[in-house]
Coordinates of C-alpha atoms in Angstrom, one line a residue:
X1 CA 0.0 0.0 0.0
X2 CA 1.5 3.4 -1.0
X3 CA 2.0 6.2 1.9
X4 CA -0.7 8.0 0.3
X5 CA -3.4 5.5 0.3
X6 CA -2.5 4.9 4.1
X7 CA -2.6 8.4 5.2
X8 CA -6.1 8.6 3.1
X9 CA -7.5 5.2 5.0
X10 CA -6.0 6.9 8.4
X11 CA -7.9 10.2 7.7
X12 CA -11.0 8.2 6.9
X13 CA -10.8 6.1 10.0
X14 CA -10.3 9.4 12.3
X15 CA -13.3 10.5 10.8
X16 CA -15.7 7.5 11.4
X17 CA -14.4 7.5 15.2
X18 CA -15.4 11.7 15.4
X19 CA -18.9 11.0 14.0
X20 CA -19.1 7.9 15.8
X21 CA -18.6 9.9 19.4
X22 CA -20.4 12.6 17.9
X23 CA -23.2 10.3 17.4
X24 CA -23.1 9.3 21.3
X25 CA -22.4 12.4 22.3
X26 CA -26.0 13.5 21.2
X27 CA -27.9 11.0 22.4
X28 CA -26.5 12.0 25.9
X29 CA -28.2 15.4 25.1
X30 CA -31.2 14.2 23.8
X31 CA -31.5 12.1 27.3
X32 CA -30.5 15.0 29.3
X33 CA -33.3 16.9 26.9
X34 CA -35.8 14.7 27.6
X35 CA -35.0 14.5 31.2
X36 CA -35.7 18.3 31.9
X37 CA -32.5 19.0 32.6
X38 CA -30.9 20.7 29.9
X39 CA -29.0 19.6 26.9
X40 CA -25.1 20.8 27.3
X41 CA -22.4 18.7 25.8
X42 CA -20.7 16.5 28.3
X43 CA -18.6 17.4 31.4
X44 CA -18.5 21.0 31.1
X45 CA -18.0 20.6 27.4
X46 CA -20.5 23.8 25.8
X47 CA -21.7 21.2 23.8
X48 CA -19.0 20.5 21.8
X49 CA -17.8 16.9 20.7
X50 CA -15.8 16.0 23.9
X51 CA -14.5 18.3 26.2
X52 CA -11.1 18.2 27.5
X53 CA -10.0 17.4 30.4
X54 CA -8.3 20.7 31.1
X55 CA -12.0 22.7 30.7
X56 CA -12.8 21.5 34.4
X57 CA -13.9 18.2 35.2
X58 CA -13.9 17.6 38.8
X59 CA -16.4 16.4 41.0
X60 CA -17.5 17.9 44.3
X61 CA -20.4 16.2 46.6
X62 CA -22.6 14.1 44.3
X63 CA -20.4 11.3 45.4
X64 CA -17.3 11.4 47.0
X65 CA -13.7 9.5 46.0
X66 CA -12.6 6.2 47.5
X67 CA -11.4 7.7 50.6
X68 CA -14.5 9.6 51.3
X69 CA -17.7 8.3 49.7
X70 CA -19.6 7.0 52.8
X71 CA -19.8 3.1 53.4
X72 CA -23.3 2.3 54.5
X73 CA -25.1 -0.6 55.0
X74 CA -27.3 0.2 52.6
X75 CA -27.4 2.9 49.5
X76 CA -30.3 4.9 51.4
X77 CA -33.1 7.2 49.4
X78 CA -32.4 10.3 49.2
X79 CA -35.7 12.7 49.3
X80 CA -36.1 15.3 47.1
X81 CA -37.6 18.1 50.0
X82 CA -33.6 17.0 52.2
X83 CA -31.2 19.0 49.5
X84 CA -30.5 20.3 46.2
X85 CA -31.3 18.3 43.4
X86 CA -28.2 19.5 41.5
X87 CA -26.2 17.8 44.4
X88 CA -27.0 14.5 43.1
X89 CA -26.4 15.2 39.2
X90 CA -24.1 18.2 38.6
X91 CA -20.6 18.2 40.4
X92 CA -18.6 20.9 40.9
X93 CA -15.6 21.5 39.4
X94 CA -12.6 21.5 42.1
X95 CA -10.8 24.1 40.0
X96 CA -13.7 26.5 38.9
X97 CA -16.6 26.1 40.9
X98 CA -18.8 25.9 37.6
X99 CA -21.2 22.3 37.6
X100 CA -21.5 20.0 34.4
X101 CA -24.5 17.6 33.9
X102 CA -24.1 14.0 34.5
X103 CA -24.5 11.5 31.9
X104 CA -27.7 9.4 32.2
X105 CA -26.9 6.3 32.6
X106 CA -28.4 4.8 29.5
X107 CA -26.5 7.4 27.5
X108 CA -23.3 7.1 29.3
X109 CA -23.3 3.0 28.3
X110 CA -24.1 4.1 24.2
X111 CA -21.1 6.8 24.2
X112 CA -19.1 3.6 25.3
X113 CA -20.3 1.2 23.3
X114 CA -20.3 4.0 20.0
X115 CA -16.4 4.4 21.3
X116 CA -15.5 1.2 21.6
X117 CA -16.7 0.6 17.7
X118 CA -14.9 3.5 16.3
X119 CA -11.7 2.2 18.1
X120 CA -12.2 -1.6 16.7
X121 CA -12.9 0.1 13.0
X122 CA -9.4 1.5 13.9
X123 CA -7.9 -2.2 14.7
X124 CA -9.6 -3.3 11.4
X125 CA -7.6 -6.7 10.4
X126 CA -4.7 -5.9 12.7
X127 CA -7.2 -7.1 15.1
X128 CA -8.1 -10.7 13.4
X129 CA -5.7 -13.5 14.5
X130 CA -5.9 -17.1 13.0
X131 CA -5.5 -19.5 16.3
X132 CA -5.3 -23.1 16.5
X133 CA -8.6 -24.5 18.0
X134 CA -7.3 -25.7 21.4
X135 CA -6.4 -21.4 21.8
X136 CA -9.2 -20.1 20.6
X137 CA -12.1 -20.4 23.6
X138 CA -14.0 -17.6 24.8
X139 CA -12.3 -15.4 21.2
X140 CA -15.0 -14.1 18.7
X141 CA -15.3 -15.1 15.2
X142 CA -14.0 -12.6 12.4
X143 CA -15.5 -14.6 9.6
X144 CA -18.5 -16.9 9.1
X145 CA -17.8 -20.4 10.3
X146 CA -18.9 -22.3 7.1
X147 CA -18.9 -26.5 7.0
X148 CA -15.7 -27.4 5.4
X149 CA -17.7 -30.9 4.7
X150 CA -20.8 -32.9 4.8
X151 CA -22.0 -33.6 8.4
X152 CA -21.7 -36.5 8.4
X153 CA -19.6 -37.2 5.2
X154 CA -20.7 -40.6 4.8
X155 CA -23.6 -42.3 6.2
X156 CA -23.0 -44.0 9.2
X157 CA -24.6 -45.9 11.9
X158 CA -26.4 -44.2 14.8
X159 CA -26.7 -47.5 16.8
X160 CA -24.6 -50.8 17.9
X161 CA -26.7 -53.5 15.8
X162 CA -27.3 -55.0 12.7
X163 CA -26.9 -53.3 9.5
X164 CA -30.0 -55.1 6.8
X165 CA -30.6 -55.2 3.4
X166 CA -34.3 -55.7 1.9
X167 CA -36.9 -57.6 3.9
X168 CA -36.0 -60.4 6.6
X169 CA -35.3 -63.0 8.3
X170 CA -31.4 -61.8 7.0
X171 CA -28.4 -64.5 6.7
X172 CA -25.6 -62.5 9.6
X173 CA -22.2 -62.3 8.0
X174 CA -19.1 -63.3 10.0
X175 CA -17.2 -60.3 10.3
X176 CA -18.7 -57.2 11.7
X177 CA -18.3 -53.3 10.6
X178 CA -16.3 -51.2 13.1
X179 CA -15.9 -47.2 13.2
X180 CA -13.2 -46.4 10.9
X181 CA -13.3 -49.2 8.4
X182 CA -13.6 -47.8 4.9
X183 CA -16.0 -48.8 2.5
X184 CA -17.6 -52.1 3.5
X185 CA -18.5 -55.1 1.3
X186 CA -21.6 -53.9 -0.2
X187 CA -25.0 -55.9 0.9
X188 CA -26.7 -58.1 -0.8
X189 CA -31.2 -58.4 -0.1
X190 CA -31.6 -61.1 2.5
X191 CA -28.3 -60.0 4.3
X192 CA -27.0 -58.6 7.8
X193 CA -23.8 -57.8 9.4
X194 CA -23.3 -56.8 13.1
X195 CA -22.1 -52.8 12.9
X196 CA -21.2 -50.3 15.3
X197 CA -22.3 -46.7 16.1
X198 CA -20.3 -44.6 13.9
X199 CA -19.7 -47.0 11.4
X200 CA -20.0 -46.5 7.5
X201 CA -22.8 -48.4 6.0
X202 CA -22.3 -50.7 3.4
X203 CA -24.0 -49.9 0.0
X204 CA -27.5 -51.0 -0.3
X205 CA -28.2 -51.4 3.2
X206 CA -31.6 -50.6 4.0
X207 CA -32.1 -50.0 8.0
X208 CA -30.2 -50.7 11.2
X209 CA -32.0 -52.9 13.6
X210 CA -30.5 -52.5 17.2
X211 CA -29.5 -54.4 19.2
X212 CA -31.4 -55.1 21.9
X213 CA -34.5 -55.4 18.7
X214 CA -33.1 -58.4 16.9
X215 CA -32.0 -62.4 18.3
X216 CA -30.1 -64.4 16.4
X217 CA -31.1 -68.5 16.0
X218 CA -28.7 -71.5 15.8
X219 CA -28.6 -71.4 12.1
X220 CA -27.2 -67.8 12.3
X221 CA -30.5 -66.4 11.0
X222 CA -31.2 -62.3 12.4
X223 CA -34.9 -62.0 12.8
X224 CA -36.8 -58.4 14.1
X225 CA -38.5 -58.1 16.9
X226 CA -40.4 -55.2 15.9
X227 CA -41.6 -53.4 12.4
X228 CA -38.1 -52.0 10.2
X229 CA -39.0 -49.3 8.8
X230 CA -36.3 -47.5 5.5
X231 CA -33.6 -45.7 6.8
X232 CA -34.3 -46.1 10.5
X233 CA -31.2 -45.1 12.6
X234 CA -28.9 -44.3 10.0
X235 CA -27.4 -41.0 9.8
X236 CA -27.8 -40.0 6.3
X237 CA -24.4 -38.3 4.2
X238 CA -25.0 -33.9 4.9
X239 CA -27.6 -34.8 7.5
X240 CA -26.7 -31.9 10.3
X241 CA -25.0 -29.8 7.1
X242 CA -23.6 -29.4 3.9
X243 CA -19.9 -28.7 3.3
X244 CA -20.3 -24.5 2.1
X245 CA -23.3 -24.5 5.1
X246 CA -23.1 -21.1 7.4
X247 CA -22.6 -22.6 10.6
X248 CA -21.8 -19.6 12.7
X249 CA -22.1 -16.0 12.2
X250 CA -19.4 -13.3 12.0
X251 CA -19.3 -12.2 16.1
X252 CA -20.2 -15.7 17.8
X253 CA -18.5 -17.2 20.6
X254 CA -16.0 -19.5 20.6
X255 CA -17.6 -22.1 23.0
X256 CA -16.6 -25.6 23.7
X257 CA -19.2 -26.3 21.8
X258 CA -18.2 -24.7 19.1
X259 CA -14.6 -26.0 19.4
X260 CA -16.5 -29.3 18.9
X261 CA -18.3 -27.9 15.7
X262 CA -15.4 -26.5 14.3
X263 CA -13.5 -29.6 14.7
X264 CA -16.3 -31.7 13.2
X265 CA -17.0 -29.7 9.6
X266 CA -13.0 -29.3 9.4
X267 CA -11.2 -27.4 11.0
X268 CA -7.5 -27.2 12.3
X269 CA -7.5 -23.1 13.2
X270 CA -10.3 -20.3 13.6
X271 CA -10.1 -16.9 12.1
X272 CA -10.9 -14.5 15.2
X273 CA -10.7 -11.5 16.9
X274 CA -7.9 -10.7 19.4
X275 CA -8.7 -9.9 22.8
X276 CA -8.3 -6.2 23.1
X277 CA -5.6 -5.3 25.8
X278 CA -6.2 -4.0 29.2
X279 CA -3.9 -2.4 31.9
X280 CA -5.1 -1.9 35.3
X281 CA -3.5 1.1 37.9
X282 CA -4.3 0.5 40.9
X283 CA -4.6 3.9 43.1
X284 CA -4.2 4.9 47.1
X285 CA -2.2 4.8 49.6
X286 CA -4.2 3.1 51.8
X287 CA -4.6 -0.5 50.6
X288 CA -3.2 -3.5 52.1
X289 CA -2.1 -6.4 49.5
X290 CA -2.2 -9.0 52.6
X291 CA -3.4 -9.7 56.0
X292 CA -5.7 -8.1 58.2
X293 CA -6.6 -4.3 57.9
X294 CA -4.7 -2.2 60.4
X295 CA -4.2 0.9 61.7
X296 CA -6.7 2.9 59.1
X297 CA -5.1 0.6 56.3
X298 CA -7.6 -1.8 54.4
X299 CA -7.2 -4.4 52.0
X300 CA -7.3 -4.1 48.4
X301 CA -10.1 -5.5 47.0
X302 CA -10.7 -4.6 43.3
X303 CA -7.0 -5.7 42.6
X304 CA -8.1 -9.7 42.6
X305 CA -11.2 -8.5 41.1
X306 CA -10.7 -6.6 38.4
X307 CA -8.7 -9.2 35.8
X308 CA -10.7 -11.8 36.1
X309 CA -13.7 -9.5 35.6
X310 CA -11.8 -7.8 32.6
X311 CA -11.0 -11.1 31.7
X312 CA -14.8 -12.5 31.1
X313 CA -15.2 -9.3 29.8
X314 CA -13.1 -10.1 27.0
X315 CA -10.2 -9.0 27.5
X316 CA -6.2 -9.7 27.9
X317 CA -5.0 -8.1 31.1
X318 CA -1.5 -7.4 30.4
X319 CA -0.7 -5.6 33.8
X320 CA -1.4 -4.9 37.4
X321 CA 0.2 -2.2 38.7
X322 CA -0.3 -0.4 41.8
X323 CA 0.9 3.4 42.0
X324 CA -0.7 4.2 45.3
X325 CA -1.6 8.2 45.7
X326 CA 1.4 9.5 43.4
X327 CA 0.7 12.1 40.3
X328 CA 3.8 11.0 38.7
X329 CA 3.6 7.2 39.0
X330 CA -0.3 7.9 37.1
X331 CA 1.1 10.3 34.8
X332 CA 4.4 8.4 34.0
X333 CA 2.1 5.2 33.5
X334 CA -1.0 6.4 31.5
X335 CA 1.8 7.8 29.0
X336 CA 4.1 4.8 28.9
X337 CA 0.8 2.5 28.1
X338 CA 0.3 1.2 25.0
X339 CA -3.0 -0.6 26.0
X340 CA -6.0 -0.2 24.2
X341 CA -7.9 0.4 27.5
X342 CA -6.7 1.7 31.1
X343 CA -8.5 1.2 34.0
X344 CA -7.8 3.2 36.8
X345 CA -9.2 2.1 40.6
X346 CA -9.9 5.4 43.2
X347 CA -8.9 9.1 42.3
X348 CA -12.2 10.2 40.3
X349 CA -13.6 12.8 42.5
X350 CA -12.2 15.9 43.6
X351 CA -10.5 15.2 46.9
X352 CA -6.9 16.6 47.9
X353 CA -5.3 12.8 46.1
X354 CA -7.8 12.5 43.4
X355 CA -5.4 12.2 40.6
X356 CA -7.4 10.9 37.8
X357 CA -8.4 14.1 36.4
X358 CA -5.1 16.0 36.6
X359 CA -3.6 13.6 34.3
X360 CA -6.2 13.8 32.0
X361 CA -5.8 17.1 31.6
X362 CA -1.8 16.8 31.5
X363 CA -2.3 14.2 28.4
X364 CA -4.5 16.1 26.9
X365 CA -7.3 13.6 26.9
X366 CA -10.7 13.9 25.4
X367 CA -13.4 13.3 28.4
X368 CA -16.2 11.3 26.9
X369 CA -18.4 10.7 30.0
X370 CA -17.3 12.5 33.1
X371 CA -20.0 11.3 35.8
X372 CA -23.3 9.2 35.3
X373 CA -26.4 9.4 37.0
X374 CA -26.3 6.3 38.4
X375 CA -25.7 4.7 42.3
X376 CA -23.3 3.6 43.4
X377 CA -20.1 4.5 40.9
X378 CA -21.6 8.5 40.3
X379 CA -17.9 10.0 39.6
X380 CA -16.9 6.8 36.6
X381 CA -15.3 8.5 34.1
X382 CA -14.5 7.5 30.1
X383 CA -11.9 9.2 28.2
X384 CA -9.9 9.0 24.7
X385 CA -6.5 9.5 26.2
X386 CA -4.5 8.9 22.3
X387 CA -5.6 7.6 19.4
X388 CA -6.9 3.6 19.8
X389 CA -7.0 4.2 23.7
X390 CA -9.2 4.7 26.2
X391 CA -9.2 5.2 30.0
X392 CA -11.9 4.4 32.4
X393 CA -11.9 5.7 35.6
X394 CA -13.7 3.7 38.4
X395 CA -14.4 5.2 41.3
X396 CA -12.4 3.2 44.4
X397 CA -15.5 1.4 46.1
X398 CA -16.2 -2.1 45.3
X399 CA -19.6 -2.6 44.4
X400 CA -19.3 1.4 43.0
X401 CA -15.9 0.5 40.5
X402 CA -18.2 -2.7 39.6
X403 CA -21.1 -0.2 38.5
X404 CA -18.3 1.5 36.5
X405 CA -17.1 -2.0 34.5
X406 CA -21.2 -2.5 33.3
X407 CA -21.6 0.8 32.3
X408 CA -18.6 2.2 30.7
X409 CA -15.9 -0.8 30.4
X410 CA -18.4 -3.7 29.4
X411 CA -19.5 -2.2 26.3
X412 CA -16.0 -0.5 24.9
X413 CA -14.7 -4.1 25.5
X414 CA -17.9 -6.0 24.1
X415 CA -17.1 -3.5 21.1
X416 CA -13.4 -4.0 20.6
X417 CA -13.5 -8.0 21.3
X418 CA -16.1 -8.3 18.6
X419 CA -18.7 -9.5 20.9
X420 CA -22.6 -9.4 20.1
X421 CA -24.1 -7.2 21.8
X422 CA -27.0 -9.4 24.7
X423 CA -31.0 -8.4 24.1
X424 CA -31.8 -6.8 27.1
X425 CA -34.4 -8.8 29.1
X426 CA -36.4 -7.9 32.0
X427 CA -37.4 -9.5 35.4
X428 CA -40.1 -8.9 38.0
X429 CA -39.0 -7.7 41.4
X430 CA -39.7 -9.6 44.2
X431 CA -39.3 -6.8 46.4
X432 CA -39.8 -3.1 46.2
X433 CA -36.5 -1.1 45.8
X434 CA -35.5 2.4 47.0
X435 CA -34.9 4.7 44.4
X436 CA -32.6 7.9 44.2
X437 CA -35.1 11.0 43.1
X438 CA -32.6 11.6 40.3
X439 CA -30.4 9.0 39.2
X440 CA -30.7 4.8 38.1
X441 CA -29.7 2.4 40.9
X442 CA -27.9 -0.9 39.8
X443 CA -28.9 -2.8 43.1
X444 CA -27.7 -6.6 43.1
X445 CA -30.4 -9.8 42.6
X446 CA -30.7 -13.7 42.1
X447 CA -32.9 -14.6 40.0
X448 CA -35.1 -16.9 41.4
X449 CA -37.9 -18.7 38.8
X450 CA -39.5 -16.3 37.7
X451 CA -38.6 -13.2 39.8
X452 CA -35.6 -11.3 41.1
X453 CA -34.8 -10.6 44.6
X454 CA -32.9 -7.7 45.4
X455 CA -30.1 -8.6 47.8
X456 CA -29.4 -6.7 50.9
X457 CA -25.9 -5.8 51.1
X458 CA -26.1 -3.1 48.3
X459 CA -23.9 -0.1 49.6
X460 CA -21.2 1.7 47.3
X461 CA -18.1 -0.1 49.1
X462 CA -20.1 -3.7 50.0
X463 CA -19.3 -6.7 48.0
X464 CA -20.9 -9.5 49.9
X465 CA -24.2 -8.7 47.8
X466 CA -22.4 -8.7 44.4
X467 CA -20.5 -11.8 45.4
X468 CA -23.8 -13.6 45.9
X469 CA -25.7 -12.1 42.8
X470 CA -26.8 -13.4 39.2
X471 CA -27.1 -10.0 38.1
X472 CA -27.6 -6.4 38.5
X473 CA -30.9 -4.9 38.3
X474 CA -31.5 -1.8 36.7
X475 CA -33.7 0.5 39.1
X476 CA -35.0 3.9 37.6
X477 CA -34.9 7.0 39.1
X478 CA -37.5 7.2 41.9
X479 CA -37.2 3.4 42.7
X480 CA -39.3 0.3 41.9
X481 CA -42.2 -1.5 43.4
X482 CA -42.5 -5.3 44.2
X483 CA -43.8 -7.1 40.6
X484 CA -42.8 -4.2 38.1
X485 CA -40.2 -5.2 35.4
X486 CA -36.6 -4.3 35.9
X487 CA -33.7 -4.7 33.5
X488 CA -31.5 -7.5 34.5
X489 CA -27.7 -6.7 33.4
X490 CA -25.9 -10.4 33.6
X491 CA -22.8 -11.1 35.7
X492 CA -20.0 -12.4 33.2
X493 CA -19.7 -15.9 35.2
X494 CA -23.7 -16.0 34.9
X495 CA -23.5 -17.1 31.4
X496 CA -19.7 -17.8 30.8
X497 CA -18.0 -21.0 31.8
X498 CA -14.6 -20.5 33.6
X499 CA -11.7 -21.6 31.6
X500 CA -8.8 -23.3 33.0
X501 CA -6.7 -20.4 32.9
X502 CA -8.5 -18.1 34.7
X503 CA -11.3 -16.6 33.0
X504 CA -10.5 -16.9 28.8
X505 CA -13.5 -18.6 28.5
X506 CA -16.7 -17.0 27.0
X507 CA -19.9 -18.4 26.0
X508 CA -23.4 -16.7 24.7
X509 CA -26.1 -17.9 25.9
X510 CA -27.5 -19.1 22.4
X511 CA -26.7 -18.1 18.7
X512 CA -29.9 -18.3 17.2

């Protein structure tokens, strides 16, 4: 390819990722629109495309960073009559006192997604890797899976028995057909020969009588003990496809049951897309990596979390590094990262070692989503720090930072690993559910028959709730009452078998 043919494809590519965010970017103010509360671009941008970080992007009280957002036992209503409404969805900036509209929550997971397309448009086919099958679990496909050869490519057997031709009693032959034999002594009318399941059948066979409905007498005679009907358990040649057959779509899974189809219509590799790469900082100076918390020290908790997580999310976790509370280390490691997404733990609100936003500004990043309306995990942040790479920004309570991987991380990496994207389903409540005046609630549930029943321990830095949940229900603003329909959004390990190594293992929960 000349230069100028790859600067051209370049510029074109820039351009689908602008309109792409731009395209987010106004359904964010056609939510806020619709909300009643104003349609200004996102975080303190004036409406632009993105703003920068540098314009102001901090966060004051709507919810505060790891070291001071409050740890309750529950996330409790607020009332609209106790405090400004603004409190709960337009932060202040730490810098200029000005306030920027939250992202509603809905809006704040399409600007991911939209970003997370542009950036795998980007990848193109640098993306697509052929694999052997026994490395290719839990990958997506990058091209059709299509039968490489009739299924079955001969007719076989589908039962240990007797393999007939025309109408009986049937003189048995002495030498049976096993599995593997090639092209058997064809059958004459009147004839039988014990076969295997899996076996080829002979030509001019007729029917397979099984075993336990045929006997044998002295003079070596097969006689049925019930009505043979043409054909019966034989699996004709092309029965389950046709070699050329669609198997698989562009996008599906690679499952162990799919490893199995693969293997059966032909093939040695798979053509799919590579996991998109993920570095995790790890923020504060506060967390213990062993033992007991101690002396106003506590353990870290979203650094065995978050891999895995990633992991089932799709993607390749290259490293874990943790920086504690230091500008530089942050600064020094979002530039040095040639990831295609960053996730940072802590650090997204506007306390005295909140560093998240800082950096942003010093790298010049474009802030996609800076807040959503949405509890726990308020202050999450998205943003485009270079071209092909994005940050997310968690805030640094548990159950708060998993908010943050559902709504911004899970659909940028569902996006870039090629995944299809789930139909959203819904679920009755068993049990009414507070509701914030302003904001969605993702409050944990198992799903239980028919229902879904919220779980107790639901507070911004509790995981016992998550750790027991199927899923995360999707509350709207104002709560829900016992029986109404909630959005369900699916824990990973719900629906996707764990893989030997960890977590590389994926699986939908149907293709068709």
């Amino acid at each position: 390819m000349s230069g100028q043919s790859a600067e051209s494809l370049a510029a074109q590519a820039r351009a689908a990722e602008d309109g792409a965010v731009d395209e987010a970017l106004a359904l964010v103010n056609e939510a806020r629109a619709a909300d009643g509360r104003g349609a200004g671009g996102t975080a303190g941008s004036g409406g632009g495309r993105s703003s920068r970080a540098g314009s102001g992007t901090g966060h004051g009280s709507a919810e505060r960073s790891r070291r001071s957002e409050p740890a309750s036992h529950t996330d409790p209503p607020d009332h609209p009559g106790d405090a400004d409404p603004a409190r709960h969805s337009a932060p202040s900036d730490h810098r200029t006192g000005s306030r920027h509209q939250a992202a509603p929550w809905s809006a704040a997971r399409a600007v991911a997604g939209r970003a997370g397309r542009a950036a795998a448009a980007r990848r193109g086919g640098a993306a697509e890797r052929r694999v052997p099958l026994d490395r290719a679990l839990g990958l997506t496909l990058a091209e059709p899976l299509a039968a490489l050869s009739d299924l079955p490519s001969f007719d076989t057997s589908a039962m240990d028995g007797w393999v007939v031709a025309g109408p009986g009693p049937w003189d048995v032959r002495a030498a049976g057909i096993l599995a593997g034999q090639d092209r058997p002594e064809p059958l004459s009318d009147g004839e039988a020969v014990q076969i295997a399941t899996g076996a080829r059948i002979p030509r001019d066979a007729t029917a397979v009588i099984r075993s336990e409905h045929g006997r044998t007498d002295d003079k070596g005679r097969l006689f049925a003990l019930r009505d043979v009907d043409h054909g019966q358990d034989i699996r004709p040649r092309g029965q389950e496809c046709r070699s050329g057959d669609q198997l698989l779509p562009t996008g599906a899974l690679v499952t162990p049951a799919v490893l199995g189809l693969a293997a059966a219509a032909g093939y040695d590799e798979l053509l799919t897309v590579a996991r998109p790469r993920a570095e995790v900082l790890i923020l504060g100076d506060e967390l213990l990596t062993e033992g007991l918390p101690r002396e106003g020290l506590i353990r870290d908790a979203l650094g065995p979390m978050l891999p895995p997580w990633l992991r089932a999310l799709g993607a390749e976790v290259t490293s874990v590094r943790r920086l504690g509370d230091d500008p530089k280390a942050l600064l020094k490691a979002v530039q040095a990262s040639d990831a295609d997404l960053i996730v940072t733990t802590g650090g997204t609100a506007s306390g005295p070692v909140d560093h998240v936003h800082p950096t942003l500004s010093r790298v010049d990043a474009d802030l996609l989503v800076d807040g959503v309306a949405v509890r726990p995990g308020h202050p999450m942040l998205l943003a485009r720090t270079k071209e092909g790479q994005h940050l997310v920004g968690l805030p640094g309570n548990p159950l708060a930072a998993v908010s943050g991987l559902l709504t911004l991380a899970e659909p940028l990496l569902r996006m870039l690993a090629g995944r299809p994207e789930q139909e959203p389903y819904t679920v009755p409540l068993q049990g009414a559910v507070h509701g914030h005046p302003h904001d969605t609630r993702l409050v944990p549930v198992v799903v239980r028959g028919e229902d879904a029943v919220p779980l107790r321990y639901n507070g911004p830095a509790m995981l016992r709730g998550i750790a027991a949940a199927d899923g995360l229900a999707v509350v709207p603003p104002g709560g829900a009452k016992a029986g109404r329909e909630v959005e369900i959004l699916d824990l990973p390990w719900s629906w996707n078998p764990a893989g030997d190594d960890g977590g590389d293992a994926s699986a939908e929960r149907c293709f068709t």
